[in-house]
Coordinates of C-alpha atoms and ligand atoms in Angstrom, one line a residue:
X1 CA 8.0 19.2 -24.9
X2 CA 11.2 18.8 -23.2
X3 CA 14.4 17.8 -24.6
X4 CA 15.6 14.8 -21.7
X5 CA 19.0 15.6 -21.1
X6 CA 21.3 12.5 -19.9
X7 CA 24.4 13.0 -18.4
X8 CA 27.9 11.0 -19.9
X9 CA 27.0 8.2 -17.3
X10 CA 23.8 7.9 -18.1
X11 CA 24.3 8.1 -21.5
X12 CA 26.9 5.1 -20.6
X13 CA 24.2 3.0 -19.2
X14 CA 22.1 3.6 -22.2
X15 CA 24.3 2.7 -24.6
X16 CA 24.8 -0.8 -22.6
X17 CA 28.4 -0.6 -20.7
X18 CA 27.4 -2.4 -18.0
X19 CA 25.4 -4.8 -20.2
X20 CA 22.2 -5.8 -21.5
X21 CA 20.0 -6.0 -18.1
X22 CA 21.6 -2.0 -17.3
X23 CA 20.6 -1.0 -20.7
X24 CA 17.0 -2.6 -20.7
X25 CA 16.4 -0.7 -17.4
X26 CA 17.4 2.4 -18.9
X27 CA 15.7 1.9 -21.9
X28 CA 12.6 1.8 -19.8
X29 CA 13.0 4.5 -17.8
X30 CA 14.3 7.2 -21.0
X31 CA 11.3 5.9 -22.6
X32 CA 8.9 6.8 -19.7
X33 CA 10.9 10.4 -19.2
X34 CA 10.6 11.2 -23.1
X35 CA 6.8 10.6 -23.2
X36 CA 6.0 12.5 -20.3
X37 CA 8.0 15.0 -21.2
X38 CA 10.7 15.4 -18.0
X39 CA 14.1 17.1 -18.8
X40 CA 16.7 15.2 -16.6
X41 CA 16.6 12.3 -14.4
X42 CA 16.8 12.2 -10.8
X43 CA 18.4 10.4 -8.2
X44 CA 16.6 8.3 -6.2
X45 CA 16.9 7.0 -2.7
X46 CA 14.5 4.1 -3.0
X47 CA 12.2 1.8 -5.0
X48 CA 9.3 -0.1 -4.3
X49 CA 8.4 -2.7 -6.8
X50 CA 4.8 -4.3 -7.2
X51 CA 3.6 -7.2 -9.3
X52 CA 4.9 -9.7 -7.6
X53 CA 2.2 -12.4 -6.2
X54 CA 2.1 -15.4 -8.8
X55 CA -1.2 -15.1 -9.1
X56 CA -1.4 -11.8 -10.9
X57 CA 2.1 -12.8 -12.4
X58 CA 2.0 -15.9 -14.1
X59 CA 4.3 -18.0 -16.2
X60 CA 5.2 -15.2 -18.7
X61 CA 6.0 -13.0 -15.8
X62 CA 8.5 -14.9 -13.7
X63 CA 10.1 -15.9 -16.9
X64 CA 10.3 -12.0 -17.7
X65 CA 12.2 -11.4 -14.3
X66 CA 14.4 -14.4 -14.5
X67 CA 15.4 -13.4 -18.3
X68 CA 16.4 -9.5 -16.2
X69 CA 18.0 -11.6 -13.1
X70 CA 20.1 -13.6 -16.4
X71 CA 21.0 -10.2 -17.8
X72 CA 22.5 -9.1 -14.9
X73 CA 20.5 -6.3 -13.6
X74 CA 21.0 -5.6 -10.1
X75 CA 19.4 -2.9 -7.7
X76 CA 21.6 -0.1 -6.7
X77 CA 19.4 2.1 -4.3
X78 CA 17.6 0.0 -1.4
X79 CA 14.4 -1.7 -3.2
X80 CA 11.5 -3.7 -1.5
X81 CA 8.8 -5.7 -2.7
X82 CA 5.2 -5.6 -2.1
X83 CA 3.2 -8.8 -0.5
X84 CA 3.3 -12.3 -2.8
X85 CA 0.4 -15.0 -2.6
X86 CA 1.7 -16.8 0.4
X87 CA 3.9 -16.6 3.5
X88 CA 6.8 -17.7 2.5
X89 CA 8.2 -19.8 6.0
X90 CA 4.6 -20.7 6.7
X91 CA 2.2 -21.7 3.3
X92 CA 1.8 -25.3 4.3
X93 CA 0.6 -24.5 7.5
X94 CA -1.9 -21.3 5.9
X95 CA -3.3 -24.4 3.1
X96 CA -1.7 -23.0 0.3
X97 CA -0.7 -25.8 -2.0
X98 CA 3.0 -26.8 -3.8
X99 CA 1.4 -25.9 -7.8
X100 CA 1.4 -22.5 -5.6
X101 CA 3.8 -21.9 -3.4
X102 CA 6.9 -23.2 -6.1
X103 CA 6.0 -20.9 -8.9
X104 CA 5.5 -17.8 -6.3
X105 CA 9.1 -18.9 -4.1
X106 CA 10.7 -18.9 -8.0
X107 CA 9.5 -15.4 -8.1
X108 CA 11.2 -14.0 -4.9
X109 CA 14.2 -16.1 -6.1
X110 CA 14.6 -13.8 -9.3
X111 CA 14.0 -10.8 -7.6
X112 CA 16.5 -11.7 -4.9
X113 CA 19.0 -12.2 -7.9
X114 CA 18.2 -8.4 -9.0
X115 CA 19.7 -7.9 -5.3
X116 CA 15.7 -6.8 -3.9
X117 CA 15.8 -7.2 -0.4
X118 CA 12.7 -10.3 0.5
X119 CA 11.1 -7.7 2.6
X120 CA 7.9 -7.7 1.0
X121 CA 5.4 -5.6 2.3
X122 CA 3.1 -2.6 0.8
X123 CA 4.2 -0.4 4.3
X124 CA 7.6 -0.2 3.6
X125 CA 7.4 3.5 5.3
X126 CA 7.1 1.8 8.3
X127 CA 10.5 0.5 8.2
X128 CA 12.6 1.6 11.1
X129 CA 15.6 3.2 9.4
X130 CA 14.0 3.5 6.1
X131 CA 11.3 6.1 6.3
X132 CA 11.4 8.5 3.3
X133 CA 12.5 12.0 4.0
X134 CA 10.9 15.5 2.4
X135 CA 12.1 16.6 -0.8
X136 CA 13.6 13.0 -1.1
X137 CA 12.7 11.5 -4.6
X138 CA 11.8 7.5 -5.0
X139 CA 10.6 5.8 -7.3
X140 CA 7.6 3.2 -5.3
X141 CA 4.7 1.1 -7.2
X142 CA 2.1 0.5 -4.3
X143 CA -0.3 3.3 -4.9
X144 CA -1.3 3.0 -1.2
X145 CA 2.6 3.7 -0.1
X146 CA 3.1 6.3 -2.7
X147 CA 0.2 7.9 -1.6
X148 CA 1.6 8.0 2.2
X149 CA 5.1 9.1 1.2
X150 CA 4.0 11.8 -1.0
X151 CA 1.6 13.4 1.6
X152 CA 2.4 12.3 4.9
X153 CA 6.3 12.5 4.6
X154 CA 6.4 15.1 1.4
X155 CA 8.7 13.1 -0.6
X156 CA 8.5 12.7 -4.5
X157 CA 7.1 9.9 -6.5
X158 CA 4.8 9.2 -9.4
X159 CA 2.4 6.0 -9.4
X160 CA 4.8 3.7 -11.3
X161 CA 4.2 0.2 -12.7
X162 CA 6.2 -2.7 -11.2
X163 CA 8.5 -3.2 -14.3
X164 CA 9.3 0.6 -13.9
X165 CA 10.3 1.2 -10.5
X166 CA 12.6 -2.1 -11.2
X167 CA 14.2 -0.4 -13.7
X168 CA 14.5 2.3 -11.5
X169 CA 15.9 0.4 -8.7
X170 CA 18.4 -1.1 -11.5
X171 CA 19.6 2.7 -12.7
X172 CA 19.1 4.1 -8.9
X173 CA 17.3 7.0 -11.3
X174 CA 13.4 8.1 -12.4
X175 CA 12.7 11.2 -15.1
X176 CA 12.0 14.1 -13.5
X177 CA 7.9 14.6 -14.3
X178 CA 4.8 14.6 -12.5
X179 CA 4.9 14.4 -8.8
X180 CA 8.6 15.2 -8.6
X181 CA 7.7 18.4 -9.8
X182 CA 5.8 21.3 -7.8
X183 CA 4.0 22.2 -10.3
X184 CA 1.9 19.1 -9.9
X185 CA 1.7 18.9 -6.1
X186 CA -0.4 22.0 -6.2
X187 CA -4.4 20.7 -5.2
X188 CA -6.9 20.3 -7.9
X189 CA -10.1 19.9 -5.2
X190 CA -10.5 21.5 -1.9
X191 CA -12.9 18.7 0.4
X192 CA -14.7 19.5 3.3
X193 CA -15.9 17.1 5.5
X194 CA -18.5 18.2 8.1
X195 CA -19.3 15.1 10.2
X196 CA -16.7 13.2 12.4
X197 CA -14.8 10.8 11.8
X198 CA -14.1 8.6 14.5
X199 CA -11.8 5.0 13.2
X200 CA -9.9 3.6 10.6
X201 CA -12.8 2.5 9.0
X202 CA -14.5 6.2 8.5
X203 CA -11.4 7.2 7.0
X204 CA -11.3 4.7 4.5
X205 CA -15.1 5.8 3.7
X206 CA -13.8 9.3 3.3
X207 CA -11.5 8.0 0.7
X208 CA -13.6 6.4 -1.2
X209 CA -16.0 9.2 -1.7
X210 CA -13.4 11.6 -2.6
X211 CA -11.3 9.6 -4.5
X212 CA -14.3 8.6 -6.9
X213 CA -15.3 11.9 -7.3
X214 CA -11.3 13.6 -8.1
X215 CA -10.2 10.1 -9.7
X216 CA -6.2 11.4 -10.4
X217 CA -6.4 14.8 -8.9
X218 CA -4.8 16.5 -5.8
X219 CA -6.5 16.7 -2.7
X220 CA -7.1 19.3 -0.7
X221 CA -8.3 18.8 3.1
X222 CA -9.7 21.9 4.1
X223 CA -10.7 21.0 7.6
X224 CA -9.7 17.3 8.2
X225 CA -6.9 18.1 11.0
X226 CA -9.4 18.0 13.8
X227 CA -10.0 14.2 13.2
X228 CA -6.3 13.9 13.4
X229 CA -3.7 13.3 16.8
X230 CA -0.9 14.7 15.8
X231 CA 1.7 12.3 14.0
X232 CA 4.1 11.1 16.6
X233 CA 8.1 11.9 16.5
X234 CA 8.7 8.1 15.3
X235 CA 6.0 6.9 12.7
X236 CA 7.3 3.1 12.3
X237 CA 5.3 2.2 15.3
X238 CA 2.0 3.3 13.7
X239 CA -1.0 5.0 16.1
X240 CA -4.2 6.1 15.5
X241 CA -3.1 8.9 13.3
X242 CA -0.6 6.9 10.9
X243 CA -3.0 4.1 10.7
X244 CA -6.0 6.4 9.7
X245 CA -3.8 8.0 7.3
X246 CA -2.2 5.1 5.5
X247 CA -6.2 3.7 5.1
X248 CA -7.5 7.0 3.7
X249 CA -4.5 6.9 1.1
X250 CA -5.2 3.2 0.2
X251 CA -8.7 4.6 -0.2
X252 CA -8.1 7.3 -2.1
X253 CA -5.7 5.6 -4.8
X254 CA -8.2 2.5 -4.9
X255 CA -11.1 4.1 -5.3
X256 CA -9.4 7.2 -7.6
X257 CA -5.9 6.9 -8.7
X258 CA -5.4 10.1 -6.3
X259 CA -1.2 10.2 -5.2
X260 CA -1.1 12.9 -3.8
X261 CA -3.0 14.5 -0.3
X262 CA -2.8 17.7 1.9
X263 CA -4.4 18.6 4.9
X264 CA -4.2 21.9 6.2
X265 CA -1.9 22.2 8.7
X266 CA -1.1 19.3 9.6
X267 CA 0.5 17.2 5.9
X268 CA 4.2 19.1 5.5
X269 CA 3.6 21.2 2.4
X270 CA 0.4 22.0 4.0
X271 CA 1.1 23.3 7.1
X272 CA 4.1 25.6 4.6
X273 CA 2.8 26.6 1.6
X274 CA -1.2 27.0 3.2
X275 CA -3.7 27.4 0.4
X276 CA -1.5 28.9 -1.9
X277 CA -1.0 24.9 -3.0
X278 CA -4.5 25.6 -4.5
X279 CA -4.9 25.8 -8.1
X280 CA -7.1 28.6 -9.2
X281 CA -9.7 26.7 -10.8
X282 CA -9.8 24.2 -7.9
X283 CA -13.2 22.4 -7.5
X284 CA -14.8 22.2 -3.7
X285 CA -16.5 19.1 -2.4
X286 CA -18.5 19.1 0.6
X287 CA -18.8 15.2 2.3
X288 CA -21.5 14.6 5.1
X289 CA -22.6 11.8 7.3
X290 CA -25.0 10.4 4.9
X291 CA -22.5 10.5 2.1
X292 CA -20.2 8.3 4.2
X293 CA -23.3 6.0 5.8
X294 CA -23.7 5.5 1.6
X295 CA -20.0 4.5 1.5
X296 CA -20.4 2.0 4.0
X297 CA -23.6 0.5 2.6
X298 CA -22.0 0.3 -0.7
X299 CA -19.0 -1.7 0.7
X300 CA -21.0 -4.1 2.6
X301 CA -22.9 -7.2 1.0
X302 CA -26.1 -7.2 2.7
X303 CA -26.8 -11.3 1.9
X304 CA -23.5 -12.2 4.1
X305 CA -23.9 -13.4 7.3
X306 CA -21.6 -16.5 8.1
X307 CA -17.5 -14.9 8.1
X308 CA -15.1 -17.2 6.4
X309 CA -12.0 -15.1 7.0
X310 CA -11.9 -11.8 9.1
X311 CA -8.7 -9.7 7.6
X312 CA -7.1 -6.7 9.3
X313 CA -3.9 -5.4 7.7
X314 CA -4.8 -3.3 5.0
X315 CA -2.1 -1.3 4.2
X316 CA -0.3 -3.7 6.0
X317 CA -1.3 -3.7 9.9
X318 CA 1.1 -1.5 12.3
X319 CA 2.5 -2.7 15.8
X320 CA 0.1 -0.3 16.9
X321 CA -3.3 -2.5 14.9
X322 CA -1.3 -5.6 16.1
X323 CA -1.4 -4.4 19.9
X324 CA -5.2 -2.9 19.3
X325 CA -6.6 -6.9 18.1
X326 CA -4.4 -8.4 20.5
X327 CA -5.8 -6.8 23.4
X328 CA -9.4 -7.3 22.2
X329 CA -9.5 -11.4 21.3
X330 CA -7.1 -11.5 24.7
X331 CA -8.0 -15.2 26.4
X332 CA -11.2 -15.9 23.7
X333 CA -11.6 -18.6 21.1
X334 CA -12.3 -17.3 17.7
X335 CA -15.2 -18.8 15.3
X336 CA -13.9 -18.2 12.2
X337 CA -10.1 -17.5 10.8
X338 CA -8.4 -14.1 11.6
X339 CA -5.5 -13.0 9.2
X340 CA -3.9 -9.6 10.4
X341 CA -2.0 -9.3 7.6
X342 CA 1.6 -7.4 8.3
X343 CA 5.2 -6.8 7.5
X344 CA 7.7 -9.4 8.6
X345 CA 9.8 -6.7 10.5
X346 CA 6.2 -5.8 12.4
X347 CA 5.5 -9.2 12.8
X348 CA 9.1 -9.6 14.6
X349 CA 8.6 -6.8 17.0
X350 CA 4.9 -7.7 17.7
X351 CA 6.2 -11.0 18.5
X352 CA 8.8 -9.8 21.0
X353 CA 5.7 -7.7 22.7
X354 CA 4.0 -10.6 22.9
X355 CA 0.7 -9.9 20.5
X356 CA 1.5 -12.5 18.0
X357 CA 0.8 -15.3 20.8
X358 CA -2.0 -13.9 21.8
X359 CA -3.7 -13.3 18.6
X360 CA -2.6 -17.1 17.2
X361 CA -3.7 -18.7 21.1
X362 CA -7.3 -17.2 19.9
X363 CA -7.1 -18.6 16.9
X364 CA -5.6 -16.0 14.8
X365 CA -2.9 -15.8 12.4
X366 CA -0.6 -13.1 12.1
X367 CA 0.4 -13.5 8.7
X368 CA 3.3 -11.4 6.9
X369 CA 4.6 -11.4 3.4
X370 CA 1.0 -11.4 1.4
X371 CA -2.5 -9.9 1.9
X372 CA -6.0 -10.6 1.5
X373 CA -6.0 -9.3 -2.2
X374 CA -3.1 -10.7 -3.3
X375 CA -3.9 -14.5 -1.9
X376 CA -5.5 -17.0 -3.5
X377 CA -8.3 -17.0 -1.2
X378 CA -11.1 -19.1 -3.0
X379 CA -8.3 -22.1 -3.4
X380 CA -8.1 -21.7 0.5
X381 CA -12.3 -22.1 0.6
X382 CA -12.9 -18.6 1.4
X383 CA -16.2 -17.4 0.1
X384 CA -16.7 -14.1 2.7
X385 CA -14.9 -11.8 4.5
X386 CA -15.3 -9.1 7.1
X387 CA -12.7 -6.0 6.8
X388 CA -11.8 -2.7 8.3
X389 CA -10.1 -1.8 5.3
X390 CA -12.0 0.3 2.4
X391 CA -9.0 -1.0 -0.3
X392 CA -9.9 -5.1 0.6
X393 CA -13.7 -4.1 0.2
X394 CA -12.6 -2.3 -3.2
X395 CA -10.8 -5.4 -4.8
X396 CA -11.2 -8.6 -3.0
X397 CA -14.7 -9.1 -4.7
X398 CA -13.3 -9.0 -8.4
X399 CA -9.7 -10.0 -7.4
X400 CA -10.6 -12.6 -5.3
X401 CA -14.3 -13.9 -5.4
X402 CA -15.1 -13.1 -2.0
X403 CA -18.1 -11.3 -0.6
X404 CA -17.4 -8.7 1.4
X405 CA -18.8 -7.5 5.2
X406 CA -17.4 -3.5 5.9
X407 CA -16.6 -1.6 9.7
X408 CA -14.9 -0.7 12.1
X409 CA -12.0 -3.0 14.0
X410 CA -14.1 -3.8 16.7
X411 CA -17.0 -5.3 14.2
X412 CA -15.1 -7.1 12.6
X413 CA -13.4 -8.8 15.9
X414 CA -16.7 -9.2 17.0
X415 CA -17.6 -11.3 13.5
X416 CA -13.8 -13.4 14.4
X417 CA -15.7 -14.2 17.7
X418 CA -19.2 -15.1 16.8
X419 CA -18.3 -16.1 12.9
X420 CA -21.2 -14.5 12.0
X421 CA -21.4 -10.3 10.5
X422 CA -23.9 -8.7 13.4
X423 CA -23.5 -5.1 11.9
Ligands
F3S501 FE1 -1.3 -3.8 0.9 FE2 -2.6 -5.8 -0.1 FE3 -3.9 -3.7 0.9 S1 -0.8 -4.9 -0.9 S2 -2.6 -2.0 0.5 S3 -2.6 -5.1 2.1 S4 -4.4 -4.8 -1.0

């Protein structure tokens, strides 16, 4: 094992010179760098904290953070939050009630005292100004986002827990171990995949095949590039490639606890280092069209029928997504609730486009700040939902008590418009 070397400031920090909330954060994050072994800590250029909807929080929770907030930790690198229970401008209006919305607003509150900006959004790649570069190391919570930064963008971070990328965000520093190392970006499996794959929705299939066959490994895409455009110059506007990508790593980490993807020639390791990212003893999967016709039957509830809620914006929806159900529910009147769940910043510019009034004239909601999972959705009566998104099917049944209808965009529009699942 490694001996973790701390420089004379962080040594400082440890030892509590800038107080009690300082030290607690770097007690957290030695402790985490001494059992895993890493040697030094590293700089890091953002965090992304999770754990933060009320509901999974509770009492003990937001009296945890506000105890930190009262100890005077404070974030030092930029640091974002991922979705709450609620909208925060708009939960009366969205039937969420006050034994809610206060506890969850006392939450923000506490992380808004630790200096987190109340951007709170599980696509905080998608953040014009803000998207991770290569080699960069951070230090992010949402297994979907880690997932995209580490593959898509090649920058560095492990899975953390929430209370550890907020000590990272109160130190600006994580240990140097696991995916910060190349050592571990190198590709356990090698998948092939030798049907199409045409939408969002068949990419989130994929993932959920291969990610509950390699659970924590690396992924290697031998071949997947030809279901790929090529990722435009500016990725904070989404497009069929980013939006494919972000689902298949949602997938993945649900369904696995996979981190870390490449696809040949096209992910930026990938299209470098070519297969000599493959471990020697890597293990080759094979999917075909039945295996993802399984995957879909597996996600869908046969018995549902009526749709209480139809939710897009799983990792939170892109301008692109937002233009893509605008442009279909265009001058209709939905049957049943729409959520297209989304960052506030996308929300903003979808908004200034013009999408957000078309999609809430239908009917629709376009709803930043929280998602599907992280709502309380059986307080709201919602007993069913219809989803594009592989990661909602995953955990809204167990996280939320809903049933669950699976496909592509346009199926579940169609179930918006009708209120009823037509396959
Ligand atoms: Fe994001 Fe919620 Fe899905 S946090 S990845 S929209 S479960």
């Amino acid at each position: 094992m490694n001996f973790l070397h701390l420089t004379p400031e962080e040594q400082a920090l440890l030892d509590g010179a800038e107080g009690p909330g300082v030290q607690r954060a770097m007690e957290i994050v030695v402790t985490l760098g001494r059992i895993y072994g890493a040697g030094a800590l590293v700089p890091i250029a953002s965090a992304h904290i999770s754990g933060v909807s009320y509901k999974n929080l509770g009492e003990a929770g937001l009296e945890f953070l506000r105890r930190w907030a009262d100890e005077g930790a404070r974030a030092r690198v930029d640091a974002w939050l991922n979705p709450m229970g609620m909208e925060a401008a708009r939960w009366r209006e969205l039937g969420f009630s006050a034994d809610f919305a206060e506890p969850q607003l006392a939450v923000i509150e506490a992380f808004r005292r630790m200096g987190l900006k109340p951007l709170l959004t599980c696509t905080p790649y998608l953040l014009p100004g803000h998207v991770p570069r290569r080699g960069q190391h951070l230090a992010w919570a949402e297994s979907s986002a880690v997932a995209f930064a580490n593959s898509v963008l090649g920058a560095r971070t492990n899975r953390e827990g929430g209370p550890s990328a907020l000590a990272a965000a109160i130190v600006g520093r994580t240990a140097d171990y696991g995916y910060h190392l190349d050592e571990n970006r190198r590709a356990t499996h090698v998948v092939e995949v030798s049907c199409p794959l045409r939408t969002v929705a068949d990419f989130g299939a994929l993932g959920r095949i291969v990610g509950r066959q390699v659970e924590g490994g690396v992924v290697y895409f031998a071949d997947l590039a030809r279901w790929l455009p090529p990722l435009p110059q500016d990725i904070t506007r989404g497009g069929e490639a980013v939006d494919r990508l972000k689902t298949l790593g949602a997938s993945l980490a649900a369904y696995g606890a996979v981190a870390l993807f490449h696809i040949a020639g096209y992910t930026p390791e990938a299209a470098d280092a070519g297969e000599t990212l493959l471990r020697a003893e890597a293990q080759r999967l094979i999917v075909n069209s039945s295996d993802i016709e399984t995957a879909y039957a597996a996600m869908n509830d046969a018995e549902v029928q009526d749709i209480d809620l139809v939710s897009i914006g799983c990792p939170h929806a892109s301008l692109a997504e937002i233009a893509q159900v605008a442009d279909f529910v265009r001058g209709w009147r939905l049957r049943t609730r729409l959520w297209v769940t989304t960052a506030r910043h996308t929300r903003e510019q979808a908004a200034a486009e013009g999408w957000v009034r078309i999609i809430e004239e239908a009917g629709g909601r376009v709803v930043a700040d929280t998602c599907t999972v992280v709502a309380p959705l059986r307080a709201l009566g919602i007993r069913s939902l219809a989803t594009n998104a592989a990661k909602t099917a995953c955990y809204a049944p167990s996280h939320s008590g809903v049933q669950v209808r699976f496909g592509t965009l346009e199926q579940c529009l169609q179930a918006a418009l009708s209120g009823r699942w037509d396959g």
